[in-house]
CSV table of C-alpha atoms in Angstrom, one decimal:
chain,number,residue,atom,x,y,z
A,518,MET,CA,-1.0,0.2,-30.0
A,519,ALA,CA,-3.0,0.3,-26.8
A,520,ARG,CA,-1.1,0.0,-23.5
A,521,ARG,CA,-1.2,-3.4,-21.8
A,522,THR,CA,-0.4,-2.0,-18.3
A,523,SER,CA,-0.9,1.0,-16.1
A,524,LYS,CA,0.6,2.1,-12.8
A,525,HIS,CA,-1.8,1.8,-9.9
A,526,THR,CA,-1.8,1.1,-6.2
A,527,LEU,CA,-3.1,-2.3,-5.3
A,528,TYR,CA,-4.5,-2.8,-1.8
A,529,ARG,CA,-5.3,-6.0,0.0
A,530,LEU,CA,-8.3,-5.7,2.3
A,531,VAL,CA,-8.8,-7.5,5.6
A,532,GLY,CA,-12.0,-8.3,7.4
A,533,VAL,CA,-14.1,-8.3,4.2
A,534,ASP,CA,-16.1,-11.3,3.1
A,535,PRO,CA,-15.5,-12.0,-0.6
A,536,ALA,CA,-19.2,-12.5,-0.9
A,537,ARG,CA,-20.0,-9.1,0.5
A,538,LEU,CA,-17.8,-6.7,-1.5
A,539,TYR,CA,-20.1,-3.7,-0.7
A,540,ASP,CA,-18.6,-3.8,2.8
A,541,ALA,CA,-15.3,-2.8,1.2
A,542,VAL,CA,-16.7,0.6,0.1
A,543,ASP,CA,-17.2,3.7,2.2
A,544,LEU,CA,-20.8,4.3,1.2
A,545,ALA,CA,-20.9,7.7,2.9
A,546,GLN,CA,-18.1,8.9,0.6
A,547,VAL,CA,-19.8,7.5,-2.5
A,548,ASP,CA,-23.0,9.4,-1.5
A,549,LYS,CA,-21.0,12.5,-0.9
A,550,ILE,CA,-19.8,12.6,-4.5
A,551,GLY,CA,-23.1,11.5,-5.9
A,552,GLY,CA,-21.6,8.2,-7.0
A,553,ASP,CA,-22.9,4.8,-8.0
A,554,ILE,CA,-21.9,1.2,-7.4
A,555,ASN,CA,-22.2,-1.4,-10.2
A,556,ASP,CA,-21.0,-4.9,-11.1
A,557,ALA,CA,-17.8,-5.2,-13.3
A,558,PRO,CA,-19.0,-7.5,-16.1
A,559,ASN,CA,-15.6,-8.1,-17.7
A,560,LEU,CA,-14.4,-9.6,-14.5
A,561,THR,CA,-17.5,-11.4,-13.5
A,562,GLY,CA,-17.3,-13.0,-16.9
A,563,LEU,CA,-14.0,-14.6,-15.7
A,564,GLY,CA,-15.7,-15.9,-12.6
A,565,ILE,CA,-14.3,-13.2,-10.4
A,566,GLU,CA,-16.7,-11.4,-8.0
A,567,ALA,CA,-16.1,-7.7,-8.6
A,568,LEU,CA,-17.7,-4.3,-8.4
A,569,ILE,CA,-16.9,-0.7,-9.2
A,570,ALA,CA,-17.7,2.5,-7.4
A,571,HIS,CA,-17.5,5.8,-9.3
A,572,GLY,CA,-18.5,9.4,-9.2
A,573,GLY,CA,-17.3,13.0,-9.3
A,574,MET,CA,-17.9,16.4,-7.9
A,575,ILE,CA,-17.9,19.7,-9.8
A,576,ARG,CA,-17.1,23.0,-8.1
A,577,GLU,CA,-18.1,26.1,-9.9
A,578,GLU,CA,-14.7,27.7,-9.0
A,579,ALA,CA,-11.4,26.1,-8.1
A,580,PRO,CA,-10.0,27.0,-4.7
A,581,TRP,CA,-6.9,28.7,-6.1
A,582,CYS,CA,-8.9,31.2,-8.2
A,583,GLU,CA,-9.6,33.7,-5.3
A,584,GLU,CA,-5.9,33.6,-4.3
A,585,LEU,CA,-4.7,34.2,-7.8
A,586,ARG,CA,-7.1,37.2,-8.2
A,587,ARG,CA,-5.7,38.8,-5.1
A,588,THR,CA,-2.1,38.3,-6.2
A,589,SER,CA,-2.5,39.2,-9.9
A,590,GLY,CA,-5.4,41.6,-10.0
A,591,PHE,CA,-6.7,39.7,-12.9
A,592,GLU,CA,-10.2,38.3,-12.9
A,593,VAL,CA,-9.9,34.6,-13.2
A,594,SER,CA,-12.6,31.9,-12.5
A,595,GLU,CA,-12.2,28.3,-13.5
A,596,PRO,CA,-14.3,25.3,-12.5
A,597,THR,CA,-12.7,22.1,-11.0
A,598,TRP,CA,-13.7,18.5,-11.3
A,599,ARG,CA,-12.7,15.8,-8.9
A,600,SER,CA,-13.4,12.2,-10.0
A,601,ALA,CA,-13.1,8.9,-8.2
A,602,GLY,CA,-13.2,5.3,-9.4
A,603,LEU,CA,-12.7,2.2,-7.3
A,604,LEU,CA,-12.5,-1.4,-8.4
A,605,VAL,CA,-13.0,-4.1,-5.7
A,606,LEU,CA,-12.5,-7.7,-6.6
A,607,ALA,CA,-12.2,-11.1,-4.9
A,608,VAL,CA,-9.4,-13.3,-6.1
A,609,ASP,CA,-8.9,-16.8,-4.6
A,610,GLY,CA,-10.6,-15.9,-1.3
A,611,GLU,CA,-8.8,-12.5,-0.8
A,612,VAL,CA,-10.3,-9.1,-1.5
A,613,TYR,CA,-8.3,-6.5,-3.3
A,614,ALA,CA,-9.0,-2.9,-4.3
A,615,ILE,CA,-7.6,-0.4,-6.9
A,616,GLY,CA,-8.3,3.3,-6.7
A,617,TYR,CA,-8.5,5.5,-9.8
A,618,ASP,CA,-7.8,9.2,-9.4
A,619,GLN,CA,-9.4,10.0,-5.9
A,620,GLY,CA,-10.9,6.5,-5.7
A,621,PHE,CA,-8.6,5.4,-2.9
A,622,ARG,CA,-10.6,7.7,-0.6
A,623,LEU,CA,-13.6,5.4,-1.1
A,624,ILE,CA,-11.7,2.6,0.8
A,625,PRO,CA,-12.1,2.6,4.6
A,626,ASP,CA,-8.6,2.9,6.0
A,627,HIS,CA,-9.1,0.3,8.7
A,628,LEU,CA,-9.7,-2.3,6.0
A,629,LYS,CA,-6.3,-1.9,4.4
A,630,ASP,CA,-3.7,-4.6,5.1
A,631,LYS,CA,-1.0,-2.2,6.3
A,632,ASP,CA,1.8,-4.7,5.5
A,633,PHE,CA,0.7,-5.9,2.1
A,634,GLY,CA,2.8,-3.8,-0.2
A,635,LEU,CA,5.9,-4.0,2.0
A,636,THR,CA,5.6,-7.8,2.2
A,637,PHE,CA,5.8,-8.0,-1.6
A,638,ALA,CA,8.6,-5.5,-1.9
A,639,LEU,CA,10.8,-7.3,0.6
A,640,ARG,CA,10.5,-10.5,-1.5
A,641,ALA,CA,10.6,-9.0,-5.0
A,642,VAL,CA,12.8,-5.9,-5.0
A,643,ASP,CA,16.5,-6.3,-5.9
A,644,PRO,CA,18.4,-5.3,-2.8
A,645,ASP,CA,21.1,-3.8,-5.0
A,646,SER,CA,18.6,-1.6,-6.8
A,647,VAL,CA,16.7,0.0,-4.0
A,648,CYS,CA,15.5,3.5,-5.0
A,649,GLY,CA,13.6,4.5,-1.9
A,650,ILE,CA,13.1,3.7,1.7
A,651,THR,CA,10.8,5.3,4.3
A,652,SER,CA,11.6,4.6,7.9
A,653,LYS,CA,11.1,5.9,11.4
A,654,VAL,CA,13.4,5.8,14.4
A,655,LEU,CA,12.0,3.7,17.3
A,656,GLY,CA,10.5,6.0,20.0
A,657,GLN,CA,10.6,9.1,17.8
A,658,GLY,CA,8.0,10.7,15.6
A,659,ARG,CA,10.4,11.8,12.8
A,660,THR,CA,10.0,9.9,9.5
A,661,ASP,CA,13.0,9.7,7.2
A,662,ILE,CA,12.5,9.3,3.4
A,663,THR,CA,15.5,8.3,1.3
A,664,MET,CA,15.2,8.6,-2.5
A,665,ILE,CA,17.9,7.3,-4.9
A,666,PRO,CA,16.6,7.6,-8.5
A,667,GLY,CA,19.3,5.4,-9.9
A,668,GLY,CA,19.1,2.7,-7.3
A,669,MET,CA,21.6,1.7,-4.7
A,670,SER,CA,22.5,-1.4,-2.6
A,671,VAL,CA,20.5,-1.5,0.7
A,672,SER,CA,23.8,-2.1,2.5
A,673,MET,CA,24.9,1.4,1.7
A,674,LEU,CA,21.8,3.1,3.1
A,675,ASP,CA,22.9,2.8,6.7
A,676,ILE,CA,19.6,1.5,8.0
A,677,LYS,CA,20.5,0.3,11.5
A,678,GLU,CA,18.8,-3.0,12.3
A,679,TYR,CA,16.5,-2.9,15.4
A,680,LEU,CA,16.7,0.9,15.6
A,681,ARG,CA,14.3,1.7,12.7
A,682,ILE,CA,10.9,0.7,11.6
A,683,VAL,CA,10.8,0.5,7.8
A,684,HIS,CA,7.4,1.4,6.4
A,685,LYS,CA,8.1,1.4,2.7
A,686,VAL,CA,10.6,0.0,0.2
A,687,ALA,CA,10.8,0.8,-3.5
A,688,GLY,CA,13.1,-0.6,-6.2
A,689,ALA,CA,13.6,-2.6,-9.3
A,690,ILE,CA,12.1,-6.1,-9.6
A,691,ALA,CA,12.9,-8.9,-12.0
A,692,ASP,CA,12.0,-12.5,-12.5
A,693,ILE,CA,8.4,-11.9,-11.5
A,694,ASP,CA,5.8,-13.1,-14.0
A,695,LEU,CA,3.8,-9.9,-14.4
A,696,THR,CA,2.1,-8.5,-17.6
A,697,ARG,CA,4.7,-5.7,-17.6
A,698,THR,CA,7.7,-8.2,-17.7
A,699,ARG,CA,6.0,-10.5,-20.2
A,700,PHE,CA,4.9,-8.0,-22.7
A,701,GLY,CA,6.9,-4.9,-22.0
A,702,LYS,CA,10.1,-3.8,-23.8
A,703,SER,CA,12.0,-4.0,-20.6
A,704,GLN,CA,12.2,-7.1,-18.5
A,705,VAL,CA,12.6,-5.0,-15.3
A,706,THR,CA,10.0,-2.9,-13.7
A,707,LYS,CA,9.7,-1.1,-10.3
A,708,ALA,CA,7.6,-1.7,-7.3
A,709,ASP,CA,6.9,0.7,-4.4
A,710,GLY,CA,5.5,-1.3,-1.4
A,711,GLY,CA,4.1,0.1,1.8
A,712,SER,CA,0.5,-0.3,2.9
A,713,GLY,CA,-0.4,-0.5,-0.7
A,714,LEU,CA,1.6,-1.8,-3.7
A,715,LEU,CA,2.3,0.8,-6.4
A,716,ILE,CA,3.2,-1.2,-9.5
A,717,GLN,CA,2.4,-1.7,-13.2
A,718,LEU,CA,-0.7,-3.8,-13.5
A,719,GLY,CA,-2.5,-5.3,-16.5
A,720,ILE,CA,-5.4,-3.4,-17.9
A,721,GLU,CA,-7.2,-6.3,-19.6
A,722,PRO,CA,-9.2,-8.3,-17.1
A,723,HIS,CA,-7.4,-11.6,-17.5
A,724,ASP,CA,-4.0,-9.8,-17.3
A,725,LEU,CA,-5.0,-7.9,-14.1
A,726,VAL,CA,-6.2,-11.1,-12.4
A,727,ALA,CA,-3.0,-12.9,-13.4
A,728,ASP,CA,-0.9,-10.1,-12.0
A,729,ILE,CA,-2.8,-10.1,-8.7
A,730,ARG,CA,-2.3,-13.9,-8.4
A,731,GLU,CA,1.4,-13.5,-9.1
A,732,VAL,CA,1.7,-10.8,-6.4
A,733,ALA,CA,-0.1,-13.1,-4.0
A,734,ARG,CA,2.1,-16.1,-4.9
A,735,VAL,CA,5.3,-14.1,-4.3
A,736,CYS,CA,4.0,-12.9,-0.9
A,737,GLN,CA,3.1,-16.5,0.1
A,738,GLU,CA,5.9,-18.6,-1.3
A,739,HIS,CA,9.0,-16.3,-1.3
A,740,ARG,CA,11.1,-15.4,1.6
A,741,PRO,CA,12.5,-11.9,2.0
A,742,HIS,CA,15.9,-11.3,0.5
A,743,PRO,CA,18.5,-11.8,3.3
A,744,ASP,CA,19.6,-8.1,2.9
A,745,LEU,CA,16.0,-7.0,3.5
A,746,GLU,CA,14.9,-9.6,5.9
A,747,PHE,CA,15.7,-7.3,8.9
A,748,VAL,CA,12.6,-5.2,8.1
A,749,GLU,CA,10.2,-7.9,9.1
A,750,ARG,CA,12.0,-8.5,12.4
A,751,VAL,CA,11.1,-5.1,13.8
A,752,LYS,CA,7.6,-3.8,12.8
A,753,PRO,CA,4.7,-2.3,14.7
A,754,VAL,CA,1.9,-4.6,15.9
A,755,ARG,CA,-1.4,-3.3,14.4
A,756,ASN,CA,-3.7,-6.2,14.9
A,757,LYS,CA,-5.9,-5.5,18.0
A,758,ALA,CA,-6.3,-9.1,18.9
A,759,THR,CA,-2.4,-9.6,18.9
A,760,MET,CA,-2.0,-6.4,21.0
A,761,ASN,CA,-4.5,-7.7,23.5
A,762,THR,CA,-2.7,-11.0,23.7
A,763,LEU,CA,0.6,-9.3,24.3
A,764,ASP,CA,-0.9,-7.1,27.0
A,765,GLU,CA,-2.4,-10.0,28.8
A,766,ALA,CA,0.9,-12.0,28.6
A,767,LEU,CA,2.8,-9.0,30.1
A,768,ASP,CA,0.2,-8.6,32.9
A,769,ASP,CA,0.5,-12.4,33.7
A,770,VAL,CA,4.3,-12.1,34.0
A,771,LEU,CA,4.1,-9.0,36.2
A,772,ARG,CA,1.6,-10.7,38.5
A,773,ASP,CA,3.6,-13.9,38.6
A,774,PRO,CA,7.3,-13.7,37.5
A,775,THR,CA,7.6,-17.5,37.5
A,776,ARG,CA,5.4,-17.5,34.4
A,777,GLY,CA,8.0,-15.8,32.2
A,778,GLN,CA,10.8,-13.3,32.1
A,779,VAL,CA,10.8,-9.5,31.9
A,780,THR,CA,14.0,-7.9,30.5
A,781,ALA,CA,15.0,-4.3,30.8
A,782,ALA,CA,15.5,-2.4,27.6
A,783,VAL,CA,17.8,0.6,27.1
A,784,PRO,CA,16.0,3.7,25.8
A,785,ILE,CA,16.9,4.4,22.2
A,786,ASP,CA,18.2,7.9,23.0
A,787,HIS,CA,20.8,6.4,25.3
A,788,LEU,CA,21.7,3.3,23.3
A,789,ASP,CA,25.1,4.6,22.2
A,790,SER,CA,26.1,5.5,25.8
């Protein structure tokens, strides 16, 4: 029996007109691999605007061959093939993309909604079954990755609120109406949410579109679980327009203190003292 779902990373794209999906593809990268861009008839048949970009590159010899010859003294030479597939589709006014193999490289990074996967994970992951968190201490460059294959309560992970920026949350989800939970043997599946959302998605076109709509619904209608809500209280500002507005507001207060309040903050390194 053919599989109904497959694990992929789903991205939501910003700044792309649903009527101009070609703008979501890095055309230079497509040219580099000798690729093509075509319509996706199975999805357009459902009334969904969609296109695929695909291509590949053959190298006569894989990069590791020369190293292995030097180490082993044995003459070895094998070709290598790098393939890339990208599906871009517009669902209910939003543009999404799924990369196959190296296809994620065909998406311009600045178009990715950096909070999309995390937004879903905070609303769908069971806080008692968290199996991974990626975070960074404010003011420091070090990134900490915590992996718990069996899952654990987020309260036991010692993530100090307001001291860390959480970039990714992974864990078990349930009670979400996805193809995996409707037709799978298990009623529980896992999601890994950061910039993109790594999750089991339907393969048939109607299943895939339904899954994307369910993900969008959860992001729009659900609130983060109280045990994970702290993640959204402290997060980096990436939107340039918002950053400019904040900079202007700070400049206004510094010029005229009566227009607001400036409060001193203790450097993170000295917070305990």
